mmCIF file of C-alpha atoms in Angstrom:
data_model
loop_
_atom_site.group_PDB
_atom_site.id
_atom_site.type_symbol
_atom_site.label_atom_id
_atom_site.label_comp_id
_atom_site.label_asym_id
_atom_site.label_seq_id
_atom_site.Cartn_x
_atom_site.Cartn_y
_atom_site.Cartn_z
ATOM 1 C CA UNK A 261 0.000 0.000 0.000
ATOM 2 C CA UNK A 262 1.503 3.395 -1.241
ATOM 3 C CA UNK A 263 0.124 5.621 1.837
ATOM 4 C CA UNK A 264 2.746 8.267 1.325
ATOM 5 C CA UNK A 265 1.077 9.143 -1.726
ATOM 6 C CA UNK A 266 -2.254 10.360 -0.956
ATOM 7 C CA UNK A 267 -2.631 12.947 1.692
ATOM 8 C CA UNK A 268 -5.808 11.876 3.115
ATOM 9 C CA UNK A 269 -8.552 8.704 3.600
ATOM 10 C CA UNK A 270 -6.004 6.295 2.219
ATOM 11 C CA UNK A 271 -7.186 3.002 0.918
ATOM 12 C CA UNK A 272 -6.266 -0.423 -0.305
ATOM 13 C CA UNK A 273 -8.072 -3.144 -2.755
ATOM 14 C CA UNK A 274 -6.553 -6.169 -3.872
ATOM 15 C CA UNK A 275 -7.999 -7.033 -7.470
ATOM 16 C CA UNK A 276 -9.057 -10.581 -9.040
ATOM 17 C CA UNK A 277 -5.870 -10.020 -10.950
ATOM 18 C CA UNK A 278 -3.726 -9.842 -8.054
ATOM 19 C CA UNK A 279 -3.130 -6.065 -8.859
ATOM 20 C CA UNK A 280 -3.221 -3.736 -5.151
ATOM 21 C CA UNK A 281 -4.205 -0.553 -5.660
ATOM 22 C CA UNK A 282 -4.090 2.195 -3.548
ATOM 23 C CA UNK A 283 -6.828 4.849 -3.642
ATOM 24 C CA UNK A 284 -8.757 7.353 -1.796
ATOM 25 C CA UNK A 285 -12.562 8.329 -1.244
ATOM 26 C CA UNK A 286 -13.988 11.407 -0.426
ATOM 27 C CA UNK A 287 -17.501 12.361 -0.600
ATOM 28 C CA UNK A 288 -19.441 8.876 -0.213
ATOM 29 C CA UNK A 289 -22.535 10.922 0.707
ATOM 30 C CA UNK A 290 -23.270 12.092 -3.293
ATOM 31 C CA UNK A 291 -24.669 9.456 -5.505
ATOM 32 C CA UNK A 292 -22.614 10.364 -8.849
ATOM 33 C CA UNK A 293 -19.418 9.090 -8.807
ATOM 34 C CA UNK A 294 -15.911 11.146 -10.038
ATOM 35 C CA UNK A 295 -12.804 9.248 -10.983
ATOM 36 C CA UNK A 296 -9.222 10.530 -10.989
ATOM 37 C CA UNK A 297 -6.175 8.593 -11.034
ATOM 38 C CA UNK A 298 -3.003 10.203 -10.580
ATOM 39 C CA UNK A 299 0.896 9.432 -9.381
ATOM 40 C CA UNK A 300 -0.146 10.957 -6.066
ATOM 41 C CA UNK A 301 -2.631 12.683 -4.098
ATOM 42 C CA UNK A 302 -1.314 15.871 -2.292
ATOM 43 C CA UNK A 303 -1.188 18.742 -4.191
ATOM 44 C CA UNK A 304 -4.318 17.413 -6.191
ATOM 45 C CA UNK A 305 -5.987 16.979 -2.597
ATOM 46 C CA UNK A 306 -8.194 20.294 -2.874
ATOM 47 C CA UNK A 307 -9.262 19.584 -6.630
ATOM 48 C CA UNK A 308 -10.823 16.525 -5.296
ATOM 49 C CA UNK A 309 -12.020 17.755 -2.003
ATOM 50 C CA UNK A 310 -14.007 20.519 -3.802
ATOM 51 C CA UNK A 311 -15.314 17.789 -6.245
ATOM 52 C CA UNK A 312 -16.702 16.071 -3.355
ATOM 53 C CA UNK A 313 -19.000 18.671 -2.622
ATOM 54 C CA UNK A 314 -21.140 17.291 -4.941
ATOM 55 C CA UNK A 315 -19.597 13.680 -6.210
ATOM 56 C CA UNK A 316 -18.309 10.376 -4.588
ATOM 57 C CA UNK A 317 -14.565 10.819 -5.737
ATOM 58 C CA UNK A 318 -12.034 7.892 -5.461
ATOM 59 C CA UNK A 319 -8.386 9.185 -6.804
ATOM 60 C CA UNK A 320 -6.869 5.929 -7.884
ATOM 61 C CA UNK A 321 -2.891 6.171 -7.720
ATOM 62 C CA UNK A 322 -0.894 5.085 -10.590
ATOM 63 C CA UNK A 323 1.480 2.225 -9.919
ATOM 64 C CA UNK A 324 5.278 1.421 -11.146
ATOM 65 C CA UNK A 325 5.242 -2.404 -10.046
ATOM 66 C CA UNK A 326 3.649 -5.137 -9.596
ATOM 67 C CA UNK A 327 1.767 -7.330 -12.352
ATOM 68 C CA UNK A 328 1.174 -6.139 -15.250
ATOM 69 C CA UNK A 329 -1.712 -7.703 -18.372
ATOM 70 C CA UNK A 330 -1.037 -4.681 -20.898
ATOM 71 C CA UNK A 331 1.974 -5.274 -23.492
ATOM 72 C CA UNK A 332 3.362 -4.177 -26.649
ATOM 73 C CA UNK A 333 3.840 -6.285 -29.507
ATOM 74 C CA UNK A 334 7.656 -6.940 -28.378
ATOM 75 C CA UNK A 335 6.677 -7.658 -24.667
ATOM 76 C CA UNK A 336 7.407 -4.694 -22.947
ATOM 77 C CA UNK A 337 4.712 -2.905 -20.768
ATOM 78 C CA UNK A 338 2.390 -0.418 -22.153
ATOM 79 C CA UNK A 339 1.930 1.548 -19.149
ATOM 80 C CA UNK A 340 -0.817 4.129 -20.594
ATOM 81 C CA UNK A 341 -2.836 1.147 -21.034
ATOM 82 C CA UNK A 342 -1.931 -0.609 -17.678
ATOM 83 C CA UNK A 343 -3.018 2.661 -15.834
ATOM 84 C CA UNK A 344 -6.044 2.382 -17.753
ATOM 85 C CA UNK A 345 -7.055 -0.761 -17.344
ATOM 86 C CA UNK A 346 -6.100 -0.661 -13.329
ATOM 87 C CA UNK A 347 -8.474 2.112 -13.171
ATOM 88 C CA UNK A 348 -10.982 0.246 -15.023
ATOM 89 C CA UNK A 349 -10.942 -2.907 -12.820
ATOM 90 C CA UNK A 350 -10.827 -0.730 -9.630
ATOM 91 C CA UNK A 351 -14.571 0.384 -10.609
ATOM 92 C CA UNK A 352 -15.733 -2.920 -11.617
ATOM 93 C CA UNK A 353 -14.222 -4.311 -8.332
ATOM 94 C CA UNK A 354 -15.973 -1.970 -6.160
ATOM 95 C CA UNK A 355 -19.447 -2.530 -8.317
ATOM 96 C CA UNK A 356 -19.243 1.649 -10.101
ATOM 97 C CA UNK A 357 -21.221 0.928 -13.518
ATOM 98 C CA UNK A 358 -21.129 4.431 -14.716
ATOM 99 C CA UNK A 359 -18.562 7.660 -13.642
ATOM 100 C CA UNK A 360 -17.165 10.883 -14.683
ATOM 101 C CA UNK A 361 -13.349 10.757 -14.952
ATOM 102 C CA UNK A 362 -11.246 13.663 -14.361
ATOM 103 C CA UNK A 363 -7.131 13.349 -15.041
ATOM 104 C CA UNK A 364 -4.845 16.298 -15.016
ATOM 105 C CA UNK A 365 -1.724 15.864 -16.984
ATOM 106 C CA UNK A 366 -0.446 12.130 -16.689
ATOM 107 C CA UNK A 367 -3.568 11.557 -14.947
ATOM 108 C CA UNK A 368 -5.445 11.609 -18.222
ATOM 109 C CA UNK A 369 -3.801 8.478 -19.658
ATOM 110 C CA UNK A 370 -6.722 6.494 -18.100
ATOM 111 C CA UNK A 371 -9.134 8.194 -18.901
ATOM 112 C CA UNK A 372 -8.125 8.178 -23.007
ATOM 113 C CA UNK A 373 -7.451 4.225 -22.631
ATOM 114 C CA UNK A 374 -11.356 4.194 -21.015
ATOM 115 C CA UNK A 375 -12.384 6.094 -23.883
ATOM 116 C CA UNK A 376 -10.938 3.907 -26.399
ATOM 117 C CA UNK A 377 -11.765 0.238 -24.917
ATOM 118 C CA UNK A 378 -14.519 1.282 -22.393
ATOM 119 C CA UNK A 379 -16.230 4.189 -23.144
ATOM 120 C CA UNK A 380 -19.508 2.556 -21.960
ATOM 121 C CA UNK A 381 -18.611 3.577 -18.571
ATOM 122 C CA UNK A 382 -17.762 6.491 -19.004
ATOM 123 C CA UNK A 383 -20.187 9.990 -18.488
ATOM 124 C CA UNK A 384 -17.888 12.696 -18.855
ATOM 125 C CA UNK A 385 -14.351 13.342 -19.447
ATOM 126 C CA UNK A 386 -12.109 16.169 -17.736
ATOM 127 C CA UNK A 387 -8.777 15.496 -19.859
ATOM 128 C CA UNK A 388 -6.936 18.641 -18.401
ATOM 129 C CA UNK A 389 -3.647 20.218 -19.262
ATOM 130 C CA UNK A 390 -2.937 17.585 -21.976
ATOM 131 C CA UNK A 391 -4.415 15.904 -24.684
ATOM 132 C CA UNK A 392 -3.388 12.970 -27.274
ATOM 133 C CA UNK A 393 -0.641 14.411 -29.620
ATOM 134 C CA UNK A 394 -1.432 14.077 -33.311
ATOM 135 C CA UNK A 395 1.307 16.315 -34.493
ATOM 136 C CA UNK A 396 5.419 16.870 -34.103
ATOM 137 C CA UNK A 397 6.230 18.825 -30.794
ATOM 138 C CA UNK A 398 6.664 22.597 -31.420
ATOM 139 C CA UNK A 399 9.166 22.983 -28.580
ATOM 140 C CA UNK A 400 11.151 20.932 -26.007
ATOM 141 C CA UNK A 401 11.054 23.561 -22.914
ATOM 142 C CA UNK A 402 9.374 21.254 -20.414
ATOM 143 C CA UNK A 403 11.914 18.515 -20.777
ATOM 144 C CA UNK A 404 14.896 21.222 -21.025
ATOM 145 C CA UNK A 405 14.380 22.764 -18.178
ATOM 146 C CA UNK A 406 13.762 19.394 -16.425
ATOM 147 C CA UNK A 407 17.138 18.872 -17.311
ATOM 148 C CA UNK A 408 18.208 22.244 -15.126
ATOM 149 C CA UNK A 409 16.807 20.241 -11.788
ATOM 150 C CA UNK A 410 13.307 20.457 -10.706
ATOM 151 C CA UNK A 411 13.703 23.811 -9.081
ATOM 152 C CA UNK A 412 13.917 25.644 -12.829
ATOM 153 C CA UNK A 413 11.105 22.981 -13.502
ATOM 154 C CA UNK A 414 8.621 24.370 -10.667
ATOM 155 C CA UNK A 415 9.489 27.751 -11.202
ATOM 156 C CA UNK A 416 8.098 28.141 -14.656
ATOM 157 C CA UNK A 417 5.196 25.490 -14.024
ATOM 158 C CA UNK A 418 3.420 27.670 -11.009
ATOM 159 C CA UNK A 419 2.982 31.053 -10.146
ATOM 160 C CA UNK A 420 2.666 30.271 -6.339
ATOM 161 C CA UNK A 421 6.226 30.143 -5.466
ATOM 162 C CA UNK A 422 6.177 29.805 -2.100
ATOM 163 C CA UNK A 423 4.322 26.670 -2.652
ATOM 164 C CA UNK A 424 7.530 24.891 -4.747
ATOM 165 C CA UNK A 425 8.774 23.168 -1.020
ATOM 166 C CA UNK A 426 5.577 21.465 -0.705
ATOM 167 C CA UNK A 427 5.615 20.032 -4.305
ATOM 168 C CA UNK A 428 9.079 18.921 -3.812
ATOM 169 C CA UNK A 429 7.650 17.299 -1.017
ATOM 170 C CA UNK A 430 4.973 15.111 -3.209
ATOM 171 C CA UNK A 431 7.200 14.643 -5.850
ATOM 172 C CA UNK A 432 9.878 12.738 -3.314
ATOM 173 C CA UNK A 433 6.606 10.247 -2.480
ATOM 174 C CA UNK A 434 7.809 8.801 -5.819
ATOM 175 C CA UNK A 435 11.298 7.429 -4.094
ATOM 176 C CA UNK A 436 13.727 5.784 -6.981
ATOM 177 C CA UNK A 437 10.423 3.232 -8.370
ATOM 178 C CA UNK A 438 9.535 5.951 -11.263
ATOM 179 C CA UNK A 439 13.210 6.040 -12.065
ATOM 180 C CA UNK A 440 14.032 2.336 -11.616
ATOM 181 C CA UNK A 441 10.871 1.430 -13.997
ATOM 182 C CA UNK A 442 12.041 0.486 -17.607
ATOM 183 C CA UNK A 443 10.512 2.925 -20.480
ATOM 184 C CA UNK A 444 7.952 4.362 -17.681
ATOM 185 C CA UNK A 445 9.126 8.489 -18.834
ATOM 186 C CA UNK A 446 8.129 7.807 -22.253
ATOM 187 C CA UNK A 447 4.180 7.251 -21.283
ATOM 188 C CA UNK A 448 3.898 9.742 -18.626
ATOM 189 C CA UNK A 449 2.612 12.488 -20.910
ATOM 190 C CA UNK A 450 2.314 10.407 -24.361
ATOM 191 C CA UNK A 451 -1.586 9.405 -24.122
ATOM 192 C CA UNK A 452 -1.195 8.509 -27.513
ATOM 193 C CA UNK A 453 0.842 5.591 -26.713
ATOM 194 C CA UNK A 454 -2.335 3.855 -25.883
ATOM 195 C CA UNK A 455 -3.196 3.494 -29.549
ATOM 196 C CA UNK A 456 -0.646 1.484 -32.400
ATOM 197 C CA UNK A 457 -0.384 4.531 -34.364
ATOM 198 C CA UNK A 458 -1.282 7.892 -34.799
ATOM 199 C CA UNK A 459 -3.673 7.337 -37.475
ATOM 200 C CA UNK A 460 -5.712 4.906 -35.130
ATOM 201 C CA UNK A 461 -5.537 7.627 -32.495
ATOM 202 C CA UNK A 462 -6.867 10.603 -34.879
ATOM 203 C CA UNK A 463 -9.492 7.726 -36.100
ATOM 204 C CA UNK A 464 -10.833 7.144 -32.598
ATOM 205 C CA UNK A 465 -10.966 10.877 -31.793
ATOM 206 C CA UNK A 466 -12.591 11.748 -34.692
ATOM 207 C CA UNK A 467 -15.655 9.054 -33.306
ATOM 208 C CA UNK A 468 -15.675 10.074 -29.583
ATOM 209 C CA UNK A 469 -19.262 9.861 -28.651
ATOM 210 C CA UNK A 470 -18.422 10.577 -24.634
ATOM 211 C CA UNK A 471 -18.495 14.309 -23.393
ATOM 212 C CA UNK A 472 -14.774 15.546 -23.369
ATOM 213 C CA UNK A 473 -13.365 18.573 -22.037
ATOM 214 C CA UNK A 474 -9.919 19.735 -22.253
ATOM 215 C CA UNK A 475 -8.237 22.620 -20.352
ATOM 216 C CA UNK A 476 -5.312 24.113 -21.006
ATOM 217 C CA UNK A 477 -3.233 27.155 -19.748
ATOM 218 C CA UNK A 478 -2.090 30.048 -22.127
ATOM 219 C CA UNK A 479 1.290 30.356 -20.146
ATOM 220 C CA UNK A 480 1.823 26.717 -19.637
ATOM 221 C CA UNK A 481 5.038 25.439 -21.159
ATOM 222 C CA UNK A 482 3.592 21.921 -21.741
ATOM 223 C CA UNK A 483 1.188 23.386 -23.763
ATOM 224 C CA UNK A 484 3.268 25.311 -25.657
ATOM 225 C CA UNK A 485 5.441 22.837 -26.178
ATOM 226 C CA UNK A 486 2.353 20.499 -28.101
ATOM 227 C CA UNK A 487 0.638 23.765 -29.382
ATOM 228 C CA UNK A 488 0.044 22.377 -32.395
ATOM 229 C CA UNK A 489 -1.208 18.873 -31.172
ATOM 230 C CA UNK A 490 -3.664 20.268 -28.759
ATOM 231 C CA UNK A 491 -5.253 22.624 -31.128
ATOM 232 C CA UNK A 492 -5.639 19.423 -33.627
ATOM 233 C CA UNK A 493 -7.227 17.549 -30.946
ATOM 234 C CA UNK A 494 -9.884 20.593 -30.032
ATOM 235 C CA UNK A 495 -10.248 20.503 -33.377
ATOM 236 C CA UNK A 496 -10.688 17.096 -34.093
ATOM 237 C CA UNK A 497 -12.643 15.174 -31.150
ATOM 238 C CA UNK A 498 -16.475 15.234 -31.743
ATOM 239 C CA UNK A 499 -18.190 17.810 -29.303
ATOM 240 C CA UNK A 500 -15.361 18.808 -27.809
ATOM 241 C CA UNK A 501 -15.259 21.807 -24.991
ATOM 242 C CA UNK A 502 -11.991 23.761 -25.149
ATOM 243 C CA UNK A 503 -11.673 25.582 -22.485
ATOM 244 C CA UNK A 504 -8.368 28.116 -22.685
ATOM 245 C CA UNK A 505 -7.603 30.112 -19.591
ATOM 246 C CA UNK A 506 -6.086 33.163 -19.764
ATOM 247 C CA UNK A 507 -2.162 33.464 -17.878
ATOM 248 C CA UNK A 508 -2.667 29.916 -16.358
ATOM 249 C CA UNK A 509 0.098 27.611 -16.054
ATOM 250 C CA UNK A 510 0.910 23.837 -15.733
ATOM 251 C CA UNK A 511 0.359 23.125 -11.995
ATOM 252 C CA UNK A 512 -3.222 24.850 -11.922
ATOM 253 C CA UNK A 513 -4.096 22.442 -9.350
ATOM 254 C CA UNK A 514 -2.064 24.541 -7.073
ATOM 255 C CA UNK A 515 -2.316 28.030 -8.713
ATOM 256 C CA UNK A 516 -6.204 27.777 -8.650
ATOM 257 C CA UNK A 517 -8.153 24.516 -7.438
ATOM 258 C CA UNK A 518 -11.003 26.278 -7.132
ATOM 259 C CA UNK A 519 -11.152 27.158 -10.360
ATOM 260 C CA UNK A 520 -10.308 24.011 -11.956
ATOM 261 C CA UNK A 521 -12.918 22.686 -10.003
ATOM 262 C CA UNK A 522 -15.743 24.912 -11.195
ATOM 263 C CA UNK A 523 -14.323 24.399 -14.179
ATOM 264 C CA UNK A 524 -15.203 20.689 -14.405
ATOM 265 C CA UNK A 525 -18.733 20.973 -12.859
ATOM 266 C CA UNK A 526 -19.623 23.713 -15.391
ATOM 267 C CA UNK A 527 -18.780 21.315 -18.156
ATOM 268 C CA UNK A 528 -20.711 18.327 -16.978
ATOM 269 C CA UNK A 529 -23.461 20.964 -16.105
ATOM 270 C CA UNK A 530 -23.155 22.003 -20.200
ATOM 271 C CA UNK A 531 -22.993 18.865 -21.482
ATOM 272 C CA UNK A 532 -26.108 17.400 -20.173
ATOM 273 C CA UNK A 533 -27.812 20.023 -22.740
ATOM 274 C CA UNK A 534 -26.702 18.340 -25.618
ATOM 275 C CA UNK A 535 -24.243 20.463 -26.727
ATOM 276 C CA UNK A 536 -22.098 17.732 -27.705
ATOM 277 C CA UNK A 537 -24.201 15.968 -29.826
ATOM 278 C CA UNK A 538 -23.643 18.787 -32.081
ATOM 279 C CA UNK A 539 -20.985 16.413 -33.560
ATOM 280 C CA UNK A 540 -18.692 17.331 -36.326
ATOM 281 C CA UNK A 541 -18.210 20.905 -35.312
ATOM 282 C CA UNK A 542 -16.510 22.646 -32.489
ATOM 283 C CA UNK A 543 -19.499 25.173 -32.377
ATOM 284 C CA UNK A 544 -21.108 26.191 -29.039
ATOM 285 C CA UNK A 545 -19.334 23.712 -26.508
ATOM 286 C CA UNK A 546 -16.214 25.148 -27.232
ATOM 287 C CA UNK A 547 -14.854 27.875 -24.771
ATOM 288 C CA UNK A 548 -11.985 29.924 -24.986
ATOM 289 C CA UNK A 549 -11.099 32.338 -22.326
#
């Protein structure tokens, strides 16, 4: 059980598959349930806790180890898949027919592997601060300035910087396993990777019948970095709501939870008016501002 990870109401489950997962719950009182699955649960804490207001949330954290059912063709793990599939047979384990999923950065990896293979489940779809990449990168500044230490990193990613100590702090719950883990960078923000090839990925966005939002900050290196990409995939998933905000950057989880909160509940407020079954156009569910 990874305990250090999540900062509150820490859980365990054992699957059929032999697969432990740890998770938390917040909110049990609502009857719609919320989804997020992430590396760790600290920073992301308020997100979720103001998502609980009004949903059952479980934030499922995304393992390193252990057994593993999704491979590539030569063997080696597909870990945007695993993560989706763990997530997957988390909710049929605890009996959860039917949820909203919410991922922010690598956190969206399951939620693109549940649209793909189980979109049935799904009601809505936060996919925030990154999307599937369809196109080359425009830039390499995220990963450059990674190289600089995380402290260049931090400063560029959030504006709160008297809040970089306690992100430090979460990103040290990680110890050497996301190091240690064979090929595990390369998925972390490739959601693509879930699909054989980029045309299959473009197909399958092209037929999303689920209600996706994505979210994205104007000063957000990561972004900019995939400019390109993300406006292809705004541009290219059915009934998508693009939702740009103005200054934001990366870590908007700690910049402004609140906001990425009412963010979220806006859009599943929208899309329950049909908006996106205006398919084939961007029209009046998108939202730039």
């Amino acid at each position: 059980m990874e305990a250090n990870k999540i900062a509150k109401n820490a859980k365990s489950i054992v699957l059929d598959n032999g697969i432990e997962l740890t998770y938390c719950e917040l909110g049990e009182e609502n009857n719609e349930v919320m989804v997020s699955g992430a590396f760790y649960f600290h920073t992301l804490m308020p997100v979720l806790e103001g998502l609980a207001k009004r949903f059952h949330v479980y934030g499922v954290v995304m393992r390193f180890d252990g057994p593993t059912t999704q491979h590539n063709k030569d063997g080696t793990v597909n870990w945007s898949r695993q993560w989706g599939d763990d997530v997957y047979q988390f909710t049929k384990a605890l009996g959860i027919k039917k949820f909203h999923y919410i991922g922010k950065c690598h956190g969206i990896n399951p939620g693109w592997f549940l649209i793909k293979e189980h979109p049935e489940v799904l009601d809505t779809f936060c996919s925030f601060f990154l999307a599937p990449h369809l196109c080359k990168q425009n830039s390499n500044q995220w990963f450059d300035l990674k190289k600089e230490g995380p402290i260049s990193l931090l400063s560029r990613a959030m504006k709160k910087q008297e809040l970089i100590p306690i992100k430090l702090e979460e990103l040290n719950t990680l110890g050497s396993d996301k190091m240690s883990t064979p090929g595990i960078e390369e998925y972390v923000a490739a959601p693509e990777k879930i699909w054989d090839s980029i045309e299959e990925c473009e197909e399958t966005l092209k037929n999303v019948t689920t209600p996706v939002c994505l979210m994205f900050g104007t000063d957000d290196i990561l972004f900019l970095d995939h400019f390109d990409s993300n406006i292809k995939a705004l541009m290219t998933i059915q009934g998508c709501k693009c939702i740009i905000l103005q200054g934001e950057r990366h870590l908007m989880e700690i910049d402004c939870p609140d906001r990425v909160v009412s963010e979220a509940c806006f859009f599943i407020d929208e899309s329950r008016k049909n908006y996106t079954h205006n398919l084939g156009t961007v029209g009046p569910f998108s939202d730039i501002r």
